[in-house]
Amino acid sequence: MWFPMICDPAFRSVVEAFREGVGDGGAALSITAGGRTVVDVWHGDWERDTVVNVFSVTKGWLAALAHRLVDNGSLDLDAPVSRYWPEFRAPVTVAQLLSHQAGLPALRAGLPAESLYSWDAMTSALAAETPWWEPGTGHGYHVVTFGWLVGEVLRRVTGEDVRTLVETELGVPDLFVGLPEHADSRAAELVNGGVAGDMPIPLPIAVKALANPPSLLVPGVANTLAWRRAQIPAANGHASARALASLYGGLTGLDVPVRSDGHDQVMNGNTRFGLGFMLPNEVRPFSPNPRAFGHPGAGGSLAFADPDTGIGFGYTTNRLVISTSGADARWTTMVDELYQI
């Protein structure tokens, strides 16, 4: 069923693109412009307050928290991570950690499957790991480890875990790292939407990044209660599109310069990152404006801010279409229409 709720006439073409491209399953689109909600629509067997796992979109929430700590003087970008996390062995600065330059996208030694759900197990293993490349000399997407690495720094600085910081410090309802029990009834089940484009043979480091702990590759793992209750802040954030657009609409005044640009040693393509945020790039071209910043998520969800237009964009879906490179076709028409307004 189709439920148009808010649609400023100027954005009607964007909503039509959403409607035509959404396909099976549920989805939602929300857009803010100049601090005002101009689009808030959803499709499928969803309600106004449905939330869904948005995978790597979660990384942008950690980035927003880190920027706040930098702004208030609690976090020094040039400081070694070990200043805040003494057990951390690698010679990595906070800025390198946020910019995917730390050389810690994967763990070499195999971990038990249940380690995925243990904060202490993952952070302890990462604190003792040797970087895969000299920190600062290159970059590679820290697909899952980013959440524990940055999240532990945030925890050490503030004394609060990431779940609490997201709920109390970002000031936006319906952003959850994991899923609290009280929101279970509002969570959409994820469904397989297939594969888009060619799936090249992954690099060995990417295999390690995506399959250690091995529970990461269990089919349907993101629908399990263990996944939903854990704190895996690079991958198991749950949100509504409205919450994502609200968050990024409030970040449009943020300047996010490029920190990493070029060959990605994990994704094996060209990527761009600022401090914690992804920037539009060859592997994930989510906006035509190179100054936009945000994060896509595996399967199709997307959130970003455009500081030049004042746009905050949030798109969520439970029909997961998997690709290793390129824009999700569902974004493309919406974003194209958005930038013609």
Tab-separated table of N, CA, C and O in Angstrom, residues 49-156:
chain	number	residue	atom	x	y	z
A	49	ASP	N	5.999	4.666	12.089
A	49	ASP	CA	7.125	4.572	13.014
A	49	ASP	C	7.962	3.314	12.825
A	49	ASP	O	8.716	2.914	13.707
A	50	THR	N	7.872	2.655	11.669
A	50	THR	CA	8.684	1.469	11.396
A	50	THR	C	10.171	1.817	11.368
A	50	THR	O	10.579	2.828	10.794
A	51	VAL	N	10.976	0.972	12.000
A	51	VAL	CA	12.432	1.113	11.947
A	51	VAL	C	13.001	-0.148	11.308
A	51	VAL	O	12.344	-1.198	11.268
A	52	VAL	N	14.224	-0.051	10.819
A	52	VAL	CA	14.853	-1.185	10.150
A	52	VAL	C	16.361	-1.095	10.317
A	52	VAL	O	16.918	-0.013	10.521
A	53	ASN	N	17.018	-2.247	10.254
A	53	ASN	CA	18.478	-2.297	10.299
A	53	ASN	C	19.040	-1.599	9.057
A	53	ASN	O	18.690	-1.967	7.928
A	54	VAL	N	19.898	-0.595	9.265
A	54	VAL	CA	20.426	0.181	8.143
A	54	VAL	C	21.918	-0.069	7.901
A	54	VAL	O	22.572	0.643	7.160
A	55	PHE	N	22.461	-1.087	8.552
A	55	PHE	CA	23.842	-1.517	8.343
A	55	PHE	C	24.827	-0.347	8.451
A	55	PHE	O	24.816	0.361	9.449
A	56	SER	N	25.666	-0.105	7.439
A	56	SER	CA	26.759	0.860	7.591
A	56	SER	C	26.311	2.314	7.692
A	56	SER	O	27.126	3.183	8.003
A	57	VAL	N	25.051	2.596	7.438
A	57	VAL	CA	24.547	3.943	7.710
A	57	VAL	C	24.867	4.324	9.157
A	57	VAL	O	25.096	5.489	9.472
A	58	THR	N	24.932	3.318	10.034
A	58	THR	CA	25.230	3.543	11.450
A	58	THR	C	26.559	4.253	11.658
A	58	THR	O	26.730	4.996	12.633
A	59	LYS	N	27.526	4.027	10.786
A	59	LYS	CA	28.844	4.637	10.963
A	59	LYS	C	28.765	6.163	11.035
A	59	LYS	O	29.543	6.801	11.738
A	60	GLY	N	27.835	6.751	10.291
A	60	GLY	CA	27.700	8.200	10.320
A	60	GLY	C	27.288	8.733	11.672
A	60	GLY	O	27.610	9.877	12.027
A	61	TRP	N	26.603	7.922	12.476
A	61	TRP	CA	26.198	8.371	13.810
A	61	TRP	C	27.423	8.476	14.715
A	61	TRP	O	27.528	9.410	15.504
A	62	LEU	N	28.336	7.516	14.576
A	62	LEU	CA	29.576	7.590	15.340
A	62	LEU	C	30.395	8.798	14.919
A	62	LEU	O	31.013	9.470	15.752
A	63	ALA	N	30.407	9.073	13.608
A	63	ALA	CA	31.131	10.241	13.104
A	63	ALA	C	30.565	11.520	13.701
A	63	ALA	O	31.314	12.417	14.121
A	64	ALA	N	29.238	11.632	13.755
A	64	ALA	CA	28.609	12.826	14.328
A	64	ALA	C	28.989	12.985	15.793
A	64	ALA	O	29.268	14.105	16.262
A	65	LEU	N	29.015	11.885	16.543
A	65	LEU	CA	29.411	11.949	17.951
A	65	LEU	C	30.872	12.366	18.091
A	65	LEU	O	31.216	13.183	18.960
A	66	ALA	N	31.734	11.835	17.235
A	66	ALA	CA	33.153	12.193	17.308
A	66	ALA	C	33.360	13.671	17.008
A	66	ALA	O	34.155	14.355	17.678
A	67	HIS	N	32.652	14.206	16.019
A	67	HIS	CA	32.776	15.631	15.701
A	67	HIS	C	32.350	16.485	16.892
A	67	HIS	O	32.963	17.531	17.165
A	68	ARG	N	31.339	16.064	17.611
A	68	ARG	CA	30.911	16.823	18.792
A	68	ARG	C	32.004	16.847	19.850
A	68	ARG	O	32.249	17.885	20.481
A	69	LEU	N	32.644	15.711	20.059
A	69	LEU	CA	33.703	15.651	21.067
A	69	LEU	C	34.917	16.474	20.651
A	69	LEU	O	35.587	17.083	21.487
A	70	VAL	N	35.200	16.484	19.360
A	70	VAL	CA	36.295	17.339	18.871
A	70	VAL	C	35.944	18.802	19.084
A	70	VAL	O	36.769	19.594	19.566
A	71	ASP	N	34.722	19.169	18.767
A	71	ASP	CA	34.302	20.567	18.893
A	71	ASP	C	34.339	21.053	20.340
A	71	ASP	O	34.648	22.222	20.596
A	72	ASN	N	34.015	20.176	21.282
A	72	ASN	CA	34.023	20.637	22.684
A	72	ASN	C	35.351	20.413	23.392
A	72	ASN	O	35.477	20.644	24.606
A	73	GLY	N	36.355	19.980	22.625
A	73	GLY	CA	37.701	19.851	23.171
A	73	GLY	C	37.984	18.560	23.913
A	73	GLY	O	39.066	18.396	24.481
A	74	SER	N	37.039	17.614	23.895
A	74	SER	CA	37.246	16.359	24.619
A	74	SER	C	38.072	15.348	23.839
A	74	SER	O	38.589	14.393	24.414
A	75	LEU	N	38.172	15.537	22.517
A	75	LEU	CA	38.857	14.580	21.658
A	75	LEU	C	39.796	15.323	20.735
A	75	LEU	O	39.393	16.254	20.036
A	76	ASP	N	41.064	14.918	20.728
A	76	ASP	CA	42.100	15.542	19.910
A	76	ASP	C	42.374	14.657	18.694
A	76	ASP	O	42.802	13.507	18.842
A	77	LEU	N	42.127	15.170	17.518
A	77	LEU	CA	42.293	14.381	16.298
A	77	LEU	C	43.731	13.927	16.087
A	77	LEU	O	43.978	12.864	15.503
A	78	ASP	N	44.684	14.725	16.534
A	78	ASP	CA	46.089	14.393	16.306
A	78	ASP	C	46.687	13.523	17.402
A	78	ASP	O	47.848	13.110	17.307
A	79	ALA	N	45.918	13.246	18.423
A	79	ALA	CA	46.415	12.419	19.529
A	79	ALA	C	46.443	10.953	19.121
A	79	ALA	O	45.619	10.500	18.318
A	80	PRO	N	47.380	10.196	19.671
A	80	PRO	CA	47.347	8.745	19.428
A	80	PRO	C	46.118	8.147	20.108
A	80	PRO	O	45.691	8.598	21.175
A	81	VAL	N	45.569	7.134	19.488
A	81	VAL	CA	44.416	6.462	20.079
A	81	VAL	C	44.737	5.960	21.479
A	81	VAL	O	43.875	5.974	22.378
A	82	SER	N	45.977	5.577	21.704
A	82	SER	CA	46.377	5.036	23.009
A	82	SER	C	46.256	6.065	24.137
A	82	SER	O	46.227	5.672	25.314
A	83	ARG	N	46.187	7.358	23.820
A	83	ARG	CA	45.967	8.348	24.878
A	83	ARG	C	44.637	8.096	25.579
A	83	ARG	O	44.510	8.275	26.799
A	84	TYR	N	43.645	7.677	24.827
A	84	TYR	CA	42.319	7.443	25.384
A	84	TYR	C	42.075	5.962	25.693
A	84	TYR	O	41.257	5.623	26.548
A	85	TRP	N	42.793	5.101	25.001
A	85	TRP	CA	42.598	3.647	25.092
A	85	TRP	C	43.988	3.026	25.289
A	85	TRP	O	44.622	2.588	24.338
A	86	PRO	N	44.500	3.012	26.513
A	86	PRO	CA	45.901	2.625	26.754
A	86	PRO	C	46.275	1.232	26.256
A	86	PRO	O	47.438	0.990	25.925
A	87	GLU	N	45.325	0.320	26.185
A	87	GLU	CA	45.628	-1.039	25.732
A	87	GLU	C	45.830	-1.128	24.220
A	87	GLU	O	46.307	-2.155	23.714
A	88	PHE	N	45.493	-0.092	23.502
A	88	PHE	CA	45.570	-0.084	22.039
A	88	PHE	C	47.028	0.031	21.609
A	88	PHE	O	47.712	1.006	21.928
A	89	ARG	N	47.531	-0.952	20.855
A	89	ARG	CA	48.965	-1.037	20.567
A	89	ARG	C	49.413	-0.317	19.302
A	89	ARG	O	50.552	0.145	19.209
A	90	ALA	N	48.574	-0.240	18.304
A	90	ALA	CA	49.010	0.281	16.999
A	90	ALA	C	49.268	1.787	17.064
A	90	ALA	O	48.565	2.514	17.762
A	91	PRO	N	50.279	2.276	16.315
A	91	PRO	CA	50.584	3.715	16.302
A	91	PRO	C	49.633	4.477	15.384
A	91	PRO	O	49.990	4.900	14.283
A	92	VAL	N	48.416	4.664	15.837
A	92	VAL	CA	47.343	5.249	15.036
A	92	VAL	C	46.811	6.491	15.732
A	92	VAL	O	46.611	6.485	16.946
A	93	THR	N	46.590	7.558	14.966
A	93	THR	CA	45.971	8.748	15.548
A	93	THR	C	44.448	8.637	15.441
A	93	THR	O	43.907	7.841	14.678
A	94	VAL	N	43.775	9.484	16.214
A	94	VAL	CA	42.316	9.510	16.163
A	94	VAL	C	41.842	9.838	14.745
A	94	VAL	O	40.903	9.221	14.228
A	95	ALA	N	42.482	10.795	14.086
A	95	ALA	CA	42.090	11.166	12.726
A	95	ALA	C	42.257	10.000	11.764
A	95	ALA	O	41.402	9.771	10.889
A	96	GLN	N	43.334	9.253	11.895
A	96	GLN	CA	43.544	8.095	11.024
A	96	GLN	C	42.483	7.024	11.271
A	96	GLN	O	42.001	6.387	10.326
A	97	LEU	N	42.112	6.855	12.525
A	97	LEU	CA	41.077	5.880	12.848
A	97	LEU	C	39.755	6.253	12.179
A	97	LEU	O	39.092	5.414	11.553
A	98	LEU	N	39.379	7.524	12.277
A	98	LEU	CA	38.127	7.993	11.702
A	98	LEU	C	38.140	7.973	10.172
A	98	LEU	O	37.084	7.884	9.542
A	99	SER	N	39.324	8.054	9.579
A	99	SER	CA	39.447	8.174	8.119
A	99	SER	C	39.764	6.857	7.425
A	99	SER	O	40.172	6.857	6.265
A	100	HIS	N	39.618	5.740	8.122
A	100	HIS	CA	39.860	4.408	7.555
A	100	HIS	C	41.315	4.229	7.123
A	100	HIS	O	41.605	3.477	6.190
A	101	GLN	N	42.233	4.903	7.821
A	101	GLN	CA	43.660	4.808	7.527
A	101	GLN	C	44.429	3.980	8.561
A	101	GLN	O	45.652	3.872	8.482
A	102	ALA	N	43.723	3.389	9.525
A	102	ALA	CA	44.391	2.734	10.646
A	102	ALA	C	45.025	1.403	10.285
A	102	ALA	O	45.881	0.899	11.019
A	103	GLY	N	44.613	0.796	9.167
A	103	GLY	CA	45.152	-0.500	8.798
A	103	GLY	C	44.587	-1.654	9.606
A	103	GLY	O	45.207	-2.712	9.685
A	104	LEU	N	43.396	-1.461	10.183
A	104	LEU	CA	42.795	-2.495	11.022
A	104	LEU	C	41.386	-2.883	10.526
A	104	LEU	O	40.441	-2.955	11.320
A	105	PRO	N	41.236	-3.159	9.247
A	105	PRO	CA	39.909	-3.512	8.735
A	105	PRO	C	39.492	-4.938	9.047
A	105	PRO	O	38.336	-5.301	8.841
A	106	ALA	N	40.439	-5.751	9.530
A	106	ALA	CA	40.146	-7.162	9.768
A	106	ALA	C	41.091	-7.701	10.827
A	106	ALA	O	42.153	-7.130	11.090
A	107	LEU	N	40.694	-8.805	11.413
A	107	LEU	CA	41.518	-9.529	12.373
A	107	LEU	C	42.087	-10.769	11.703
A	107	LEU	O	41.382	-11.482	10.988
A	108	ARG	N	43.376	-11.031	11.922
A	108	ARG	CA	44.023	-12.166	11.276
A	108	ARG	C	43.603	-13.497	11.899
A	108	ARG	O	43.315	-14.456	11.195
A	109	ALA	N	43.632	-13.563	13.214
A	109	ALA	CA	43.312	-14.816	13.899
A	109	ALA	C	41.796	-15.021	13.924
A	109	ALA	O	41.037	-14.093	14.225
A	110	GLY	N	41.373	-16.245	13.603
A	110	GLY	CA	39.941	-16.530	13.618
A	110	GLY	C	39.362	-16.441	15.017
A	110	GLY	O	39.980	-16.882	15.996
A	111	LEU	N	38.183	-15.845	15.106
A	111	LEU	CA	37.504	-15.689	16.388
A	111	LEU	C	36.298	-16.625	16.459
A	111	LEU	O	35.706	-16.961	15.433
A	112	PRO	N	35.905	-17.020	17.655
A	112	PRO	CA	34.675	-17.802	17.798
A	112	PRO	C	33.471	-17.017	17.301
A	112	PRO	O	33.444	-15.781	17.381
A	113	ALA	N	32.478	-17.714	16.780
A	113	ALA	CA	31.312	-17.057	16.213
A	113	ALA	C	30.647	-16.115	17.193
A	113	ALA	O	30.197	-15.018	16.831
A	114	GLU	N	30.595	-16.498	18.466
A	114	GLU	CA	29.895	-15.682	19.456
A	114	GLU	C	30.611	-14.380	19.786
A	114	GLU	O	30.031	-13.478	20.409
A	115	SER	N	31.871	-14.232	19.346
A	115	SER	CA	32.608	-12.994	19.605
A	115	SER	C	31.921	-11.785	18.992
A	115	SER	O	32.071	-10.662	19.470
A	116	LEU	N	31.177	-12.002	17.919
A	116	LEU	CA	30.491	-10.900	17.250
A	116	LEU	C	29.615	-10.121	18.200
A	116	LEU	O	29.440	-8.910	18.042
A	117	TYR	N	29.096	-10.790	19.210
A	117	TYR	CA	28.145	-10.154	20.119
A	117	TYR	C	28.783	-9.687	21.420
A	117	TYR	O	28.081	-9.223	22.320
A	118	SER	N	30.098	-9.794	21.504
A	118	SER	CA	30.817	-9.408	22.722
A	118	SER	C	31.679	-8.176	22.460
A	118	SER	O	32.680	-8.247	21.748
A	119	TRP	N	31.297	-7.064	23.040
A	119	TRP	CA	32.065	-5.822	22.878
A	119	TRP	C	33.497	-6.011	23.353
A	119	TRP	O	34.451	-5.624	22.670
A	120	ASP	N	33.663	-6.612	24.524
A	120	ASP	CA	35.003	-6.770	25.082
A	120	ASP	C	35.869	-7.686	24.231
A	120	ASP	O	37.063	-7.430	24.040
A	121	ALA	N	35.277	-8.758	23.695
A	121	ALA	CA	36.057	-9.673	22.860
A	121	ALA	C	36.568	-8.968	21.608
A	121	ALA	O	37.746	-9.117	21.221
A	122	MET	N	35.716	-8.179	20.960
A	122	MET	CA	36.114	-7.528	19.720
A	122	MET	C	37.093	-6.388	19.968
A	122	MET	O	38.084	-6.241	19.250
A	123	THR	N	36.847	-5.571	20.971
A	123	THR	CA	37.761	-4.444	21.217
A	123	THR	C	39.111	-4.925	21.731
A	123	THR	O	40.149	-4.351	21.383
A	124	SER	N	39.126	-5.983	22.524
A	124	SER	CA	40.406	-6.510	23.007
A	124	SER	C	41.231	-7.070	21.859
A	124	SER	O	42.454	-6.852	21.778
A	125	ALA	N	40.572	-7.794	20.952
A	125	ALA	CA	41.291	-8.348	19.805
A	125	ALA	C	41.830	-7.238	18.916
A	125	ALA	O	42.981	-7.304	18.433
A	126	LEU	N	41.054	-6.205	18.691
A	126	LEU	CA	41.498	-5.102	17.835
A	126	LEU	C	42.614	-4.298	18.499
A	126	LEU	O	43.535	-3.827	17.819
A	127	ALA	N	42.559	-4.136	19.798
A	127	ALA	CA	43.604	-3.386	20.506
A	127	ALA	C	44.960	-4.071	20.381
A	127	ALA	O	46.003	-3.405	20.396
A	128	ALA	N	44.958	-5.388	20.223
A	128	ALA	CA	46.214	-6.142	20.148
A	128	ALA	C	46.654	-6.433	18.718
A	128	ALA	O	47.765	-6.939	18.507
A	129	GLU	N	45.845	-6.094	17.735
A	129	GLU	CA	46.140	-6.442	16.341
A	129	GLU	C	47.234	-5.565	15.742
A	129	GLU	O	47.369	-4.382	16.081
A	130	THR	N	48.007	-6.161	14.836
A	130	THR	CA	49.016	-5.428	14.082
A	130	THR	C	48.393	-4.915	12.790
A	130	THR	O	47.727	-5.674	12.077
A	131	PRO	N	48.580	-3.652	12.443
A	131	PRO	CA	47.964	-3.110	11.213
A	131	PRO	C	48.407	-3.869	9.967
A	131	PRO	O	49.539	-4.337	9.868
A	132	TRP	N	47.499	-3.934	8.998
A	132	TRP	CA	47.773	-4.580	7.719
A	132	TRP	C	48.628	-3.689	6.824
A	132	TRP	O	49.239	-4.173	5.872
A	133	TRP	N	48.638	-2.402	7.063
A	133	TRP	CA	49.538	-1.474	6.387
A	133	TRP	C	49.953	-0.412	7.385
A	133	TRP	O	49.340	-0.264	8.451
A	134	GLU	N	51.008	0.312	7.083
A	134	GLU	CA	51.465	1.359	7.996
A	134	GLU	C	50.388	2.437	8.113
A	134	GLU	O	49.987	3.031	7.111
A	135	PRO	N	49.900	2.681	9.322
A	135	PRO	CA	48.816	3.660	9.484
A	135	PRO	C	49.173	5.007	8.867
A	135	PRO	O	50.290	5.509	9.023
A	136	GLY	N	48.233	5.545	8.129
A	136	GLY	CA	48.419	6.853	7.508
A	136	GLY	C	48.991	6.808	6.113
A	136	GLY	O	48.973	7.821	5.411
A	137	THR	N	49.486	5.640	5.672
A	137	THR	CA	50.098	5.560	4.344
A	137	THR	C	49.101	5.168	3.265
A	137	THR	O	49.437	5.186	2.077
A	138	GLY	N	47.917	4.788	3.631
A	138	GLY	CA	46.878	4.414	2.692
A	138	GLY	C	45.587	4.263	3.461
A	138	GLY	O	45.528	4.490	4.674
A	139	HIS	N	44.540	3.886	2.749
A	139	HIS	CA	43.280	3.682	3.444
A	139	HIS	C	42.558	2.469	2.868
A	139	HIS	O	42.824	2.040	1.740
A	140	GLY	N	41.673	1.914	3.673
A	140	GLY	CA	40.839	0.791	3.266
A	140	GLY	C	39.622	0.759	4.168
A	140	GLY	O	39.714	0.983	5.380
A	141	TYR	N	38.495	0.511	3.587
A	141	TYR	CA	37.222	0.571	4.300
A	141	TYR	C	37.187	-0.427	5.459
A	141	TYR	O	37.283	-1.636	5.252
A	142	HIS	N	37.050	0.076	6.667
A	142	HIS	CA	36.947	-0.769	7.862
A	142	HIS	C	35.471	-1.167	8.015
A	142	HIS	O	34.720	-0.584	8.800
A	143	VAL	N	35.086	-2.172	7.269
A	143	VAL	CA	33.679	-2.507	7.051
A	143	VAL	C	32.922	-2.704	8.360
A	143	VAL	O	31.862	-2.110	8.578
A	144	VAL	N	33.466	-3.522	9.233
A	144	VAL	CA	32.795	-3.815	10.508
A	144	VAL	C	33.618	-3.334	11.702
A	144	VAL	O	33.064	-2.897	12.713
A	145	THR	N	34.936	-3.385	11.598
A	145	THR	CA	35.780	-3.019	12.736
A	145	THR	C	35.673	-1.544	13.100
A	145	THR	O	35.917	-1.173	14.255
A	146	PHE	N	35.298	-0.687	12.151
A	146	PHE	CA	35.171	0.739	12.412
A	146	PHE	C	34.304	1.009	13.640
A	146	PHE	O	34.616	1.878	14.462
A	147	GLY	N	33.233	0.269	13.769
A	147	GLY	CA	32.298	0.520	14.867
A	147	GLY	C	32.903	0.267	16.232
A	147	GLY	O	32.712	1.057	17.161
A	148	TRP	N	33.621	-0.841	16.375
A	148	TRP	CA	34.243	-1.140	17.663
A	148	TRP	C	35.425	-0.215	17.925
A	148	TRP	O	35.634	0.227	19.065
A	149	LEU	N	36.204	0.096	16.885
A	149	LEU	CA	37.374	0.955	17.072
A	149	LEU	C	36.964	2.367	17.496
A	149	LEU	O	37.422	2.887	18.516
A	150	VAL	N	36.111	2.993	16.717
A	150	VAL	CA	35.682	4.356	17.045
A	150	VAL	C	34.787	4.337	18.276
A	150	VAL	O	34.884	5.212	19.152
A	151	GLY	N	33.933	3.328	18.359
A	151	GLY	CA	33.032	3.245	19.502
A	151	GLY	C	33.761	3.124	20.820
A	151	GLY	O	33.343	3.705	21.838
A	152	GLU	N	34.865	2.382	20.852
A	152	GLU	CA	35.610	2.247	22.094
A	152	GLU	C	36.299	3.557	22.485
A	152	GLU	O	36.365	3.907	23.669
A	153	VAL	N	36.791	4.301	21.484
A	153	VAL	CA	37.359	5.622	21.793
A	153	VAL	C	36.278	6.530	22.384
A	153	VAL	O	36.505	7.219	23.386
A	154	LEU	N	35.099	6.529	21.787
A	154	LEU	CA	34.005	7.345	22.325
A	154	LEU	C	33.668	6.915	23.751
A	154	LEU	O	33.415	7.764	24.622
A	155	ARG	N	33.672	5.624	23.995
A	155	ARG	CA	33.355	5.119	25.338
A	155	ARG	C	34.412	5.532	26.354
A	155	ARG	O	34.086	5.945	27.478
A	156	ARG	N	35.673	5.444	25.947
A	156	ARG	CA	36.747	5.813	26.874
A	156	ARG	C	36.709	7.309	27.203
A	156	ARG	O	37.006	7.713	28.317
